[in-house]
PDB file of C-alpha atoms and ligand atoms in Angstrom:
ATOM      1  CA  MET A  27     -55.187  10.384 -34.350  1.00  0.00           C
ATOM      2  CA  SER A  28     -53.530  10.663 -30.762  1.00  0.00           C
ATOM      3  CA  SER A  29     -54.297   8.468 -28.396  1.00  0.00           C
ATOM      4  CA  ASN A  30     -54.363   9.108 -24.655  1.00  0.00           C
ATOM      5  CA  ASN A  31     -51.778   6.631 -24.202  1.00  0.00           C
ATOM      6  CA  GLU A  32     -49.557   9.344 -26.318  1.00  0.00           C
ATOM      7  CA  SER A  33     -49.757  12.710 -23.439  1.00  0.00           C
ATOM      8  CA  ILE A  34     -46.882  14.083 -22.299  1.00  0.00           C
ATOM      9  CA  GLY A  35     -48.313  13.342 -18.711  1.00  0.00           C
ATOM     10  CA  LYS A  36     -48.467   9.730 -19.187  1.00  0.00           C
ATOM     11  CA  THR A  37     -44.707  10.111 -20.891  1.00  0.00           C
ATOM     12  CA  LEU A  38     -43.829  11.930 -18.488  1.00  0.00           C
ATOM     13  CA  GLY A  39     -45.352   9.649 -15.648  1.00  0.00           C
ATOM     14  CA  VAL A  40     -43.594   6.123 -16.849  1.00  0.00           C
ATOM     15  CA  VAL A  41     -39.987   8.350 -17.169  1.00  0.00           C
ATOM     16  CA  VAL A  42     -40.174   9.457 -13.641  1.00  0.00           C
ATOM     17  CA  SER A  43     -41.393   5.770 -12.932  1.00  0.00           C
ATOM     18  CA  LEU A  44     -38.648   4.253 -14.875  1.00  0.00           C
ATOM     19  CA  CYS A  45     -35.583   6.151 -13.271  1.00  0.00           C
ATOM     20  CA  LEU A  46     -37.301   5.642  -9.395  1.00  0.00           C
ATOM     21  CA  VAL A  47     -37.254   2.155 -10.242  1.00  0.00           C
ATOM     22  CA  CYS A  48     -33.555   2.312 -11.198  1.00  0.00           C
ATOM     23  CA  ALA A  49     -32.391   4.355  -8.340  1.00  0.00           C
ATOM     24  CA  VAL A  50     -33.818   2.222  -5.618  1.00  0.00           C
ATOM     25  CA  VAL A  51     -32.372  -0.776  -7.780  1.00  0.00           C
ATOM     26  CA  VAL A  52     -28.918   1.141  -8.145  1.00  0.00           C
ATOM     27  CA  SER A  53     -28.879   2.091  -4.244  1.00  0.00           C
ATOM     28  CA  VAL A  54     -29.998  -1.266  -3.132  1.00  0.00           C
ATOM     29  CA  ALA A  55     -27.204  -3.016  -4.499  1.00  0.00           C
ATOM     30  CA  SER A  56     -24.851  -0.612  -3.558  1.00  0.00           C
ATOM     31  CA  VAL A  57     -25.776  -0.755  -0.081  1.00  0.00           C
ATOM     32  CA  GLN A  58     -26.059  -4.495   0.123  1.00  0.00           C
ATOM     33  CA  LEU A  59     -22.821  -4.969  -1.614  1.00  0.00           C
ATOM     34  CA  ARG A  60     -20.645  -2.489   0.351  1.00  0.00           C
ATOM     35  CA  PRO A  61     -19.964  -5.068   2.635  1.00  0.00           C
ATOM     36  CA  LEU A  62     -18.878  -7.565   0.292  1.00  0.00           C
ATOM     37  CA  GLN A  63     -16.551  -4.180  -1.030  1.00  0.00           C
ATOM     38  CA  GLN A  64     -15.003  -4.032   1.897  1.00  0.00           C
ATOM     39  CA  ALA A  65     -13.875  -7.113   2.724  1.00  0.00           C
ATOM     40  CA  ASN A  66     -12.653  -7.845  -0.685  1.00  0.00           C
ATOM     41  CA  LYS A  67     -10.523  -4.703  -0.035  1.00  0.00           C
ATOM     42  CA  ILE A  68      -9.222  -6.187   3.159  1.00  0.00           C
ATOM     43  CA  GLN A  69      -8.213  -9.096   1.614  1.00  0.00           C
ATOM     44  CA  ASP A  70      -6.910  -7.639  -1.089  1.00  0.00           C
ATOM     45  CA  VAL A  71      -4.260  -6.104   0.798  1.00  0.00           C
ATOM     46  CA  GLN A  72      -3.737  -8.969   2.979  1.00  0.00           C
ATOM     47  CA  ARG A  73      -2.874 -10.877  -0.210  1.00  0.00           C
ATOM     48  CA  ASN A  74      -0.243  -8.522  -1.306  1.00  0.00           C
ATOM     49  CA  ILE A  75       1.027  -8.544   2.730  1.00  0.00           C
ATOM     50  CA  LEU A  76       1.437 -12.228   2.250  1.00  0.00           C
ATOM     51  CA  ALA A  77       2.921 -11.928  -1.063  1.00  0.00           C
ATOM     52  CA  ALA A  78       5.653  -9.492  -0.013  1.00  0.00           C
ATOM     53  CA  ALA A  79       6.274 -11.643   3.008  1.00  0.00           C
ATOM     54  CA  GLY A  80       6.507 -14.724   0.189  1.00  0.00           C
ATOM     55  CA  PHE A  81       3.699 -16.251  -0.003  1.00  0.00           C
ATOM     56  CA  LYS A  82       2.315 -16.625  -3.543  1.00  0.00           C
ATOM     57  CA  ASP A  83      -0.420 -18.242  -5.604  1.00  0.00           C
ATOM     58  CA  VAL A  84      -2.292 -17.965  -1.843  1.00  0.00           C
ATOM     59  CA  LYS A  85      -5.639 -20.045  -1.885  1.00  0.00           C
ATOM     60  CA  ASP A  86      -7.109 -19.399   1.036  1.00  0.00           C
ATOM     61  CA  VAL A  87      -5.920 -15.416   1.703  1.00  0.00           C
ATOM     62  CA  GLU A  88      -7.564 -15.112   5.250  1.00  0.00           C
ATOM     63  CA  ALA A  89      -6.419 -18.499   6.784  1.00  0.00           C
ATOM     64  CA  THR A  90      -2.996 -17.970   5.400  1.00  0.00           C
ATOM     65  CA  PHE A  91      -2.792 -14.754   6.740  1.00  0.00           C
ATOM     66  CA  LYS A  92      -4.045 -15.695  10.160  1.00  0.00           C
ATOM     67  CA  ALA A  93      -1.257 -18.445  10.130  1.00  0.00           C
ATOM     68  CA  ASN A  94       1.430 -16.712   9.203  1.00  0.00           C
ATOM     69  CA  ILE A  95       1.492 -13.118   9.872  1.00  0.00           C
ATOM     70  CA  GLU A  96       1.262 -10.830  13.081  1.00  0.00           C
ATOM     71  CA  PRO A  97      -0.073  -7.236  12.309  1.00  0.00           C
ATOM     72  CA  ARG A  98       1.002  -5.329  14.768  1.00  0.00           C
ATOM     73  CA  VAL A  99       0.958  -1.070  15.382  1.00  0.00           C
ATOM     74  CA  ILE A 100       3.786   0.912  16.178  1.00  0.00           C
ATOM     75  CA  ASP A 101       3.957   4.896  17.408  1.00  0.00           C
ATOM     76  CA  MET A 102       5.910   6.612  14.122  1.00  0.00           C
ATOM     77  CA  LYS A 103       8.181   8.627  16.379  1.00  0.00           C
ATOM     78  CA  THR A 104       9.060   6.402  19.020  1.00  0.00           C
ATOM     79  CA  GLY A 105       8.567   2.925  16.972  1.00  0.00           C
ATOM     80  CA  GLU A 106       7.436   1.157  20.071  1.00  0.00           C
ATOM     81  CA  TYR A 107       4.378  -0.997  19.582  1.00  0.00           C
ATOM     82  CA  VAL A 108       0.749   0.503  21.038  1.00  0.00           C
ATOM     83  CA  ASP A 109      -1.898  -0.979  21.452  1.00  0.00           C
ATOM     84  CA  VAL A 110      -4.120  -0.273  18.559  1.00  0.00           C
ATOM     85  CA  ASP A 111      -5.931  -2.197  16.606  1.00  0.00           C
ATOM     86  CA  HIS A 112      -4.691  -2.691  12.988  1.00  0.00           C
ATOM     87  CA  SER A 113      -7.286  -3.347  11.441  1.00  0.00           C
ATOM     88  CA  SER A 114      -8.846   0.764  11.946  1.00  0.00           C
ATOM     89  CA  PHE A 115      -6.102   1.487   9.609  1.00  0.00           C
ATOM     90  CA  ASP A 116      -7.595   2.454   5.835  1.00  0.00           C
ATOM     91  CA  PHE A 117      -3.797   3.314   4.133  1.00  0.00           C
ATOM     92  CA  GLU A 118      -5.891   4.954   1.582  1.00  0.00           C
ATOM     93  CA  SER A 119      -8.248   7.309   4.013  1.00  0.00           C
ATOM     94  CA  THR A 120      -6.962   6.987   7.865  1.00  0.00           C
ATOM     95  CA  LYS A 121      -4.242   9.933   6.668  1.00  0.00           C
ATOM     96  CA  TYR A 122      -7.472  12.316   6.638  1.00  0.00           C
ATOM     97  CA  ASP A 123      -8.695  11.778   9.974  1.00  0.00           C
ATOM     98  CA  ALA A 124      -7.671  15.078  11.673  1.00  0.00           C
ATOM     99  CA  ALA A 125      -7.524  13.067  15.198  1.00  0.00           C
ATOM    100  CA  ARG A 126      -4.920  10.164  14.015  1.00  0.00           C
ATOM    101  CA  SER A 127      -3.002  12.247  11.309  1.00  0.00           C
ATOM    102  CA  PHE A 128      -1.042  14.961  11.096  1.00  0.00           C
ATOM    103  CA  ALA A 129       0.263  17.518   8.404  1.00  0.00           C
ATOM    104  CA  ILE A 130       3.933  16.523   7.246  1.00  0.00           C
ATOM    105  CA  PRO A 131       5.746  19.713   6.229  1.00  0.00           C
ATOM    106  CA  LYS A 132       6.601  20.487   2.782  1.00  0.00           C
ATOM    107  CA  GLU A 133      10.020  20.611   3.364  1.00  0.00           C
ATOM    108  CA  ASP A 134       9.868  16.643   4.773  1.00  0.00           C
ATOM    109  CA  ASP A 135       7.677  15.339   2.404  1.00  0.00           C
ATOM    110  CA  LEU A 136       9.685  13.132  -0.063  1.00  0.00           C
ATOM    111  CA  ALA A 137       7.216  10.555  -0.942  1.00  0.00           C
ATOM    112  CA  GLY A 138       4.740  14.055  -1.633  1.00  0.00           C
ATOM    113  CA  ILE A 139       1.879  12.290   0.112  1.00  0.00           C
ATOM    114  CA  GLN A 140       0.985  15.518   2.625  1.00  0.00           C
ATOM    115  CA  ARG A 141       0.095  13.941   5.752  1.00  0.00           C
ATOM    116  CA  MET A 142       0.447  10.682   7.629  1.00  0.00           C
ATOM    117  CA  THR A 143      -1.132   8.742  10.355  1.00  0.00           C
ATOM    118  CA  HIS A 144       0.747   8.896  14.249  1.00  0.00           C
ATOM    119  CA  ASN A 145       0.770   5.459  14.180  1.00  0.00           C
ATOM    120  CA  SER A 146       1.278   2.540  11.328  1.00  0.00           C
ATOM    121  CA  PRO A 147       0.367  -1.597  11.239  1.00  0.00           C
ATOM    122  CA  VAL A 148       3.655  -3.328  10.837  1.00  0.00           C
ATOM    123  CA  TYR A 149       3.215  -7.012   9.790  1.00  0.00           C
ATOM    124  CA  LEU A 150       5.361  -9.547  11.200  1.00  0.00           C
ATOM    125  CA  ALA A 151       6.199 -13.260   9.156  1.00  0.00           C
ATOM    126  CA  LYS A 152       7.226 -15.654  11.027  1.00  0.00           C
ATOM    127  CA  ASP A 153       8.994 -18.903  10.047  1.00  0.00           C
ATOM    128  CA  GLU A 154       8.407 -22.883  10.805  1.00  0.00           C
ATOM    129  CA  SER A 155      10.311 -22.050  14.397  1.00  0.00           C
ATOM    130  CA  GLY A 156       7.992 -19.222  15.208  1.00  0.00           C
ATOM    131  CA  GLN A 157      10.908 -16.911  15.000  1.00  0.00           C
ATOM    132  CA  VAL A 158      10.042 -13.510  12.961  1.00  0.00           C
ATOM    133  CA  SER A 159      11.937 -13.826   9.556  1.00  0.00           C
ATOM    134  CA  THR A 160      10.250 -11.125   7.701  1.00  0.00           C
ATOM    135  CA  VAL A 161       8.829  -7.461   8.798  1.00  0.00           C
ATOM    136  CA  ILE A 162       6.396  -5.821   6.179  1.00  0.00           C
ATOM    137  CA  LEU A 163       6.197  -2.126   6.191  1.00  0.00           C
ATOM    138  CA  PRO A 164       2.845  -0.014   4.498  1.00  0.00           C
ATOM    139  CA  ILE A 165       4.674   2.566   2.069  1.00  0.00           C
ATOM    140  CA  GLN A 166       3.094   5.038  -0.282  1.00  0.00           C
ATOM    141  CA  GLY A 167       4.404   8.233  -1.743  1.00  0.00           C
ATOM    142  CA  TYR A 168       3.434   9.881  -5.151  1.00  0.00           C
ATOM    143  CA  GLY A 169       4.551   8.398  -8.706  1.00  0.00           C
ATOM    144  CA  LEU A 170       3.984  10.710 -12.111  1.00  0.00           C
ATOM    145  CA  TRP A 171       0.038  10.136 -12.004  1.00  0.00           C
ATOM    146  CA  GLY A 172      -1.133   9.628  -8.318  1.00  0.00           C
ATOM    147  CA  VAL A 173      -0.070   7.800  -5.164  1.00  0.00           C
ATOM    148  CA  MET A 174       1.879   4.412  -4.952  1.00  0.00           C
ATOM    149  CA  PHE A 175       0.758   2.544  -2.444  1.00  0.00           C
ATOM    150  CA  GLY A 176       2.650  -0.731  -1.450  1.00  0.00           C
ATOM    151  CA  PHE A 177       4.334  -2.643   0.774  1.00  0.00           C
ATOM    152  CA  LEU A 178       8.697  -3.200   1.662  1.00  0.00           C
ATOM    153  CA  ALA A 179       9.197  -6.526   2.991  1.00  0.00           C
ATOM    154  CA  LEU A 180      12.676  -6.730   5.256  1.00  0.00           C
ATOM    155  CA  ASP A 181      14.417  -9.702   6.783  1.00  0.00           C
ATOM    156  CA  ASP A 182      14.453  -9.300  10.501  1.00  0.00           C
ATOM    157  CA  ASP A 183      18.309  -7.499  10.124  1.00  0.00           C
ATOM    158  CA  GLY A 184      16.022  -4.342   9.319  1.00  0.00           C
ATOM    159  CA  GLN A 185      18.559  -3.757   6.654  1.00  0.00           C
ATOM    160  CA  THR A 186      18.006  -6.250   4.205  1.00  0.00           C
ATOM    161  CA  ILE A 187      15.240  -5.695   1.535  1.00  0.00           C
ATOM    162  CA  LYS A 188      13.203  -9.540   0.240  1.00  0.00           C
ATOM    163  CA  ALA A 189      10.406  -7.813  -1.467  1.00  0.00           C
ATOM    164  CA  ILE A 190       8.463  -4.626  -2.636  1.00  0.00           C
ATOM    165  CA  GLN A 191       5.237  -5.085  -3.558  1.00  0.00           C
ATOM    166  CA  PHE A 192       2.512  -1.905  -4.771  1.00  0.00           C
ATOM    167  CA  TYR A 193      -0.789  -3.235  -5.727  1.00  0.00           C
ATOM    168  CA  LYS A 194      -2.374  -0.032  -5.932  1.00  0.00           C
ATOM    169  CA  HIS A 195      -1.067   3.013  -8.032  1.00  0.00           C
ATOM    170  CA  ASN A 196      -2.044   5.215 -11.265  1.00  0.00           C
ATOM    171  CA  GLU A 197       0.755   4.707 -13.218  1.00  0.00           C
ATOM    172  CA  THR A 198       0.996   4.173 -17.090  1.00  0.00           C
ATOM    173  CA  ALA A 199       0.467   0.659 -18.183  1.00  0.00           C
ATOM    174  CA  GLY A 200       3.751  -0.284 -19.747  1.00  0.00           C
ATOM    175  CA  LEU A 201       5.861   2.647 -18.565  1.00  0.00           C
ATOM    176  CA  GLY A 202       5.386   3.585 -14.558  1.00  0.00           C
ATOM    177  CA  GLY A 203       2.580   0.435 -14.206  1.00  0.00           C
ATOM    178  CA  GLU A 204       5.902  -1.693 -14.387  1.00  0.00           C
ATOM    179  CA  ILE A 205       6.324  -1.053 -10.554  1.00  0.00           C
ATOM    180  CA  GLN A 206       4.274  -4.346 -10.336  1.00  0.00           C
ATOM    181  CA  ASN A 207       6.317  -6.434 -13.241  1.00  0.00           C
ATOM    182  CA  PRO A 208       7.673  -9.353 -11.281  1.00  0.00           C
ATOM    183  CA  LYS A 209      10.775  -9.431 -12.917  1.00  0.00           C
ATOM    184  CA  TRP A 210      11.971  -5.430 -11.689  1.00  0.00           C
ATOM    185  CA  THR A 211      10.695  -6.348  -8.332  1.00  0.00           C
ATOM    186  CA  ALA A 212      12.697  -9.840  -8.544  1.00  0.00           C
ATOM    187  CA  THR A 213      15.724  -6.995  -8.825  1.00  0.00           C
ATOM    188  CA  TRP A 214      15.190  -5.780  -5.248  1.00  0.00           C
ATOM    189  CA  ASN A 215      15.771  -9.352  -3.508  1.00  0.00           C
ATOM    190  CA  GLY A 216      18.880  -8.915  -2.048  1.00  0.00           C
ATOM    191  CA  LYS A 217      19.308  -5.350  -1.865  1.00  0.00           C
ATOM    192  CA  GLN A 218      20.547  -3.472   1.570  1.00  0.00           C
ATOM    193  CA  LEU A 219      19.319  -0.376   2.814  1.00  0.00           C
ATOM    194  CA  PRO A 220      19.869   2.686   1.644  1.00  0.00           C
ATOM    195  CA  VAL A 221      18.640   1.647  -1.799  1.00  0.00           C
ATOM    196  CA  ASP A 222      18.874   4.297  -4.932  1.00  0.00           C
ATOM    197  CA  ILE A 223      16.976   3.773  -8.107  1.00  0.00           C
ATOM    198  CA  VAL A 224      19.733   4.556 -10.939  1.00  0.00           C
ATOM    199  CA  LYS A 225      19.571   5.134 -14.778  1.00  0.00           C
ATOM    200  CA  GLY A 226      21.374   2.359 -16.918  1.00  0.00           C
ATOM    201  CA  THR A 227      22.356  -0.814 -15.221  1.00  0.00           C
ATOM    202  CA  ALA A 228      22.995  -1.295 -11.087  1.00  0.00           C
ATOM    203  CA  GLY A 229      24.942  -4.488 -11.533  1.00  0.00           C
ATOM    204  CA  ASP A 230      25.670  -5.960  -8.578  1.00  0.00           C
ATOM    205  CA  ASN A 231      26.066  -2.868  -6.437  1.00  0.00           C
ATOM    206  CA  GLU A 232      23.935  -4.301  -3.282  1.00  0.00           C
ATOM    207  CA  HIS A 233      22.585   0.061  -2.771  1.00  0.00           C
ATOM    208  CA  LYS A 234      21.400   0.370  -6.428  1.00  0.00           C
ATOM    209  CA  ILE A 235      18.581  -1.227  -8.470  1.00  0.00           C
ATOM    210  CA  ASP A 236      18.033  -0.280 -12.066  1.00  0.00           C
ATOM    211  CA  GLY A 237      15.269   1.837 -13.182  1.00  0.00           C
ATOM    212  CA  LEU A 238      12.649   1.450 -15.094  1.00  0.00           C
ATOM    213  CA  SER A 239      13.040   2.498 -18.857  1.00  0.00           C
ATOM    214  CA  GLY A 240      10.869   5.032 -20.054  1.00  0.00           C
ATOM    215  CA  ALA A 241       9.731   5.213 -16.729  1.00  0.00           C
ATOM    216  CA  THR A 242      11.991   7.544 -15.054  1.00  0.00           C
ATOM    217  CA  LEU A 243       9.726   9.875 -13.249  1.00  0.00           C
ATOM    218  CA  THR A 244       7.757   6.964 -12.000  1.00  0.00           C
ATOM    219  CA  SER A 245      11.167   5.297 -10.524  1.00  0.00           C
ATOM    220  CA  ASN A 246      12.518   8.678  -9.115  1.00  0.00           C
ATOM    221  CA  GLY A 247       8.886   8.917  -6.708  1.00  0.00           C
ATOM    222  CA  VAL A 248       9.558   4.903  -5.806  1.00  0.00           C
ATOM    223  CA  ASP A 249      13.099   6.027  -5.005  1.00  0.00           C
ATOM    224  CA  ASN A 250      11.721   9.232  -2.761  1.00  0.00           C
ATOM    225  CA  THR A 251       9.326   6.755  -1.402  1.00  0.00           C
ATOM    226  CA  ILE A 252      11.396   4.254  -0.057  1.00  0.00           C
ATOM    227  CA  ASP A 253      13.870   7.023   1.537  1.00  0.00           C
ATOM    228  CA  PHE A 254      11.099   8.696   2.904  1.00  0.00           C
ATOM    229  CA  TRP A 255       9.850   5.344   4.841  1.00  0.00           C
ATOM    230  CA  THR A 256      13.129   4.114   5.612  1.00  0.00           C
ATOM    231  CA  SER A 257      14.179   7.560   7.130  1.00  0.00           C
ATOM    232  CA  ASN A 258      13.356   8.988  10.951  1.00  0.00           C
ATOM    233  CA  LYS A 259       9.996  10.684   9.208  1.00  0.00           C
ATOM    234  CA  GLY A 260       9.191   6.992   8.375  1.00  0.00           C
ATOM    235  CA  PHE A 261       9.746   3.756   9.808  1.00  0.00           C
ATOM    236  CA  GLY A 262      13.003   4.739  10.924  1.00  0.00           C
ATOM    237  CA  PRO A 263      12.868   4.776  14.706  1.00  0.00           C
ATOM    238  CA  PHE A 264      10.867   1.256  14.446  1.00  0.00           C
ATOM    239  CA  LEU A 265      13.934   0.551  12.007  1.00  0.00           C
ATOM    240  CA  ALA A 266      16.397   1.511  14.797  1.00  0.00           C
ATOM    241  CA  LYS A 267      14.923  -1.010  16.838  1.00  0.00           C
ATOM    242  CA  VAL A 268      14.844  -3.916  14.322  1.00  0.00           C
ATOM    243  CA  ARG A 269      18.074  -3.761  13.916  1.00  0.00           C
ATOM    244  CA  LYS A 270      19.231  -4.068  17.223  1.00  0.00           C
ATOM    245  CA  GLY A 271      17.198  -7.537  17.582  1.00  0.00           C
ATOM    246  CA  ALA A 272      13.728  -6.591  18.313  1.00  0.00           C
ATOM    247  CA  LEU A 273      11.419  -8.763  16.561  1.00  0.00           C
ATOM    248  CA  ASN A 274      12.873 -11.790  17.982  1.00  0.00           C
TER     249      ASN A 274
HETATM  250  C1  LIG B  27       0.889   9.263 -22.033  1.00  0.00           C
HETATM  251  C2  LIG B  27       1.893   9.165 -21.697  1.00  0.00           C
HETATM  252  C3  LIG B  27       2.355   8.526 -20.236  1.00  0.00           C
HETATM  253  C4  LIG B  27       3.561   8.286 -19.152  1.00  0.00           C
HETATM  254  N1  LIG B  27       3.203   7.694 -18.098  1.00  0.00           N
HETATM  255  C5  LIG B  27       4.402   7.648 -17.194  1.00  0.00           C
HETATM  256  C6  LIG B  27       4.128   6.540 -16.306  1.00  0.00           C
HETATM  257  O1  LIG B  27       4.027   6.540 -15.835  1.00  0.00           O
HETATM  258  N2  LIG B  27       5.693   7.037 -15.930  1.00  0.00           N
HETATM  259  C7  LIG B  27       6.995   7.298 -16.134  1.00  0.00           C
HETATM  260  O2  LIG B  27       7.725   7.330 -15.452  1.00  0.00           O
HETATM  261  N3  LIG B  27       6.650   8.045 -17.576  1.00  0.00           N
HETATM  262  C8  LIG B  27       5.861   8.205 -18.014  1.00  0.00           C
HETATM  263  N4  LIG B  27       5.771   8.801 -19.017  1.00  0.00           N
HETATM  264  C9  LIG B  27       6.759   9.492 -19.575  1.00  0.00           C
HETATM  265  C10 LIG B  27       7.536  10.206 -19.144  1.00  0.00           C
HETATM  266  O3  LIG B  27       7.006  11.609 -19.511  1.00  0.00           O
HETATM  267  C11 LIG B  27       8.944  10.090 -19.661  1.00  0.00           C
HETATM  268  O4  LIG B  27       9.800  10.855 -20.544  1.00  0.00           O
HETATM  269  C12 LIG B  27      10.241   9.089 -18.609  1.00  0.00           C
HETATM  270  O5  LIG B  27       9.516   9.676 -17.262  1.00  0.00           O
HETATM  271  C13 LIG B  27      10.973   9.642 -19.148  1.00  0.00           C
HETATM  272  O6  LIG B  27      11.910   8.282 -19.145  1.00  0.00           O
HETATM  273  P1  LIG B  27      13.311   7.944 -19.417  1.00  0.00           P
HETATM  274  O7  LIG B  27      13.983   8.935 -18.685  1.00  0.00           O
HETATM  275  O8  LIG B  27      13.253   6.005 -19.286  1.00  0.00           O
HETATM  276  O9  LIG B  27      13.163   8.048 -20.780  1.00  0.00           O
HETATM  277  C14 LIG B  27       4.638   9.051 -20.036  1.00  0.00           C
HETATM  278  C15 LIG B  27       4.471   9.620 -21.230  1.00  0.00           C
HETATM  279  C16 LIG B  27       3.721   9.943 -21.802  1.00  0.00           C
HETATM  280  C17 LIG B  27       3.566  10.628 -23.162  1.00  0.00           C
END
């Protein structure tokens, strides 16, 4: 015997109501959590800038960043500082803002990123005496599976590498993903620009870095990324000033 509660209309009514309630719950959660997600994203970037500057395992990221890092924004063409808020940059999306970016001609696009911004933040890390000891440059470039995002830290001579730090990529864990392995990134410390990532052993050659075994394609991507961003198409004009002592 069928009761009224088993009618198709009632069943559909319950299903639709349940869907509506779930949709409302998910939407409200998404909207309410957005500021928190945004804050976490900013903090993650700050944590990685600090790590590139040599501050590891930082507890209070925001305070340590504020006390030790001076963000500035430069005009990429001239290398001069410009009066733009560094926090208006999102490394993944600003390059798609037509007013703030341009398409890189194919023949110049060594890093395979298609577009870049006219201006870019750079981050100055100071030592105890208040002198700028490290400059940290945001970099991005295509690996094997997608764009890798990171930071390159240079000494105040604009020539000596202090650190490389990748924080977002799509490379395979255990292969290209080894770009985040501290053992590999430690081999960059003290190397001199320009650098080449080579198959086999780089040894003590100050311009050569060991490639990642089983990940030559990602290694090539990193190599091209560094070449692009340290060239005149990237931070070259700014680095020319740094090499003349512009940081202090
Ligand atoms: C499932 C899968 C994932 C791979 N992921 C990567 C990767 O993230 N980066 C990379 O360079 N090579 C990756 N490879 C290997 C490349 O196809 C290629 O063999 C390798 O880059 C060559 O490096 P080697 O000359 O050091 O052996 C992957 C291969 C497979 C089958």
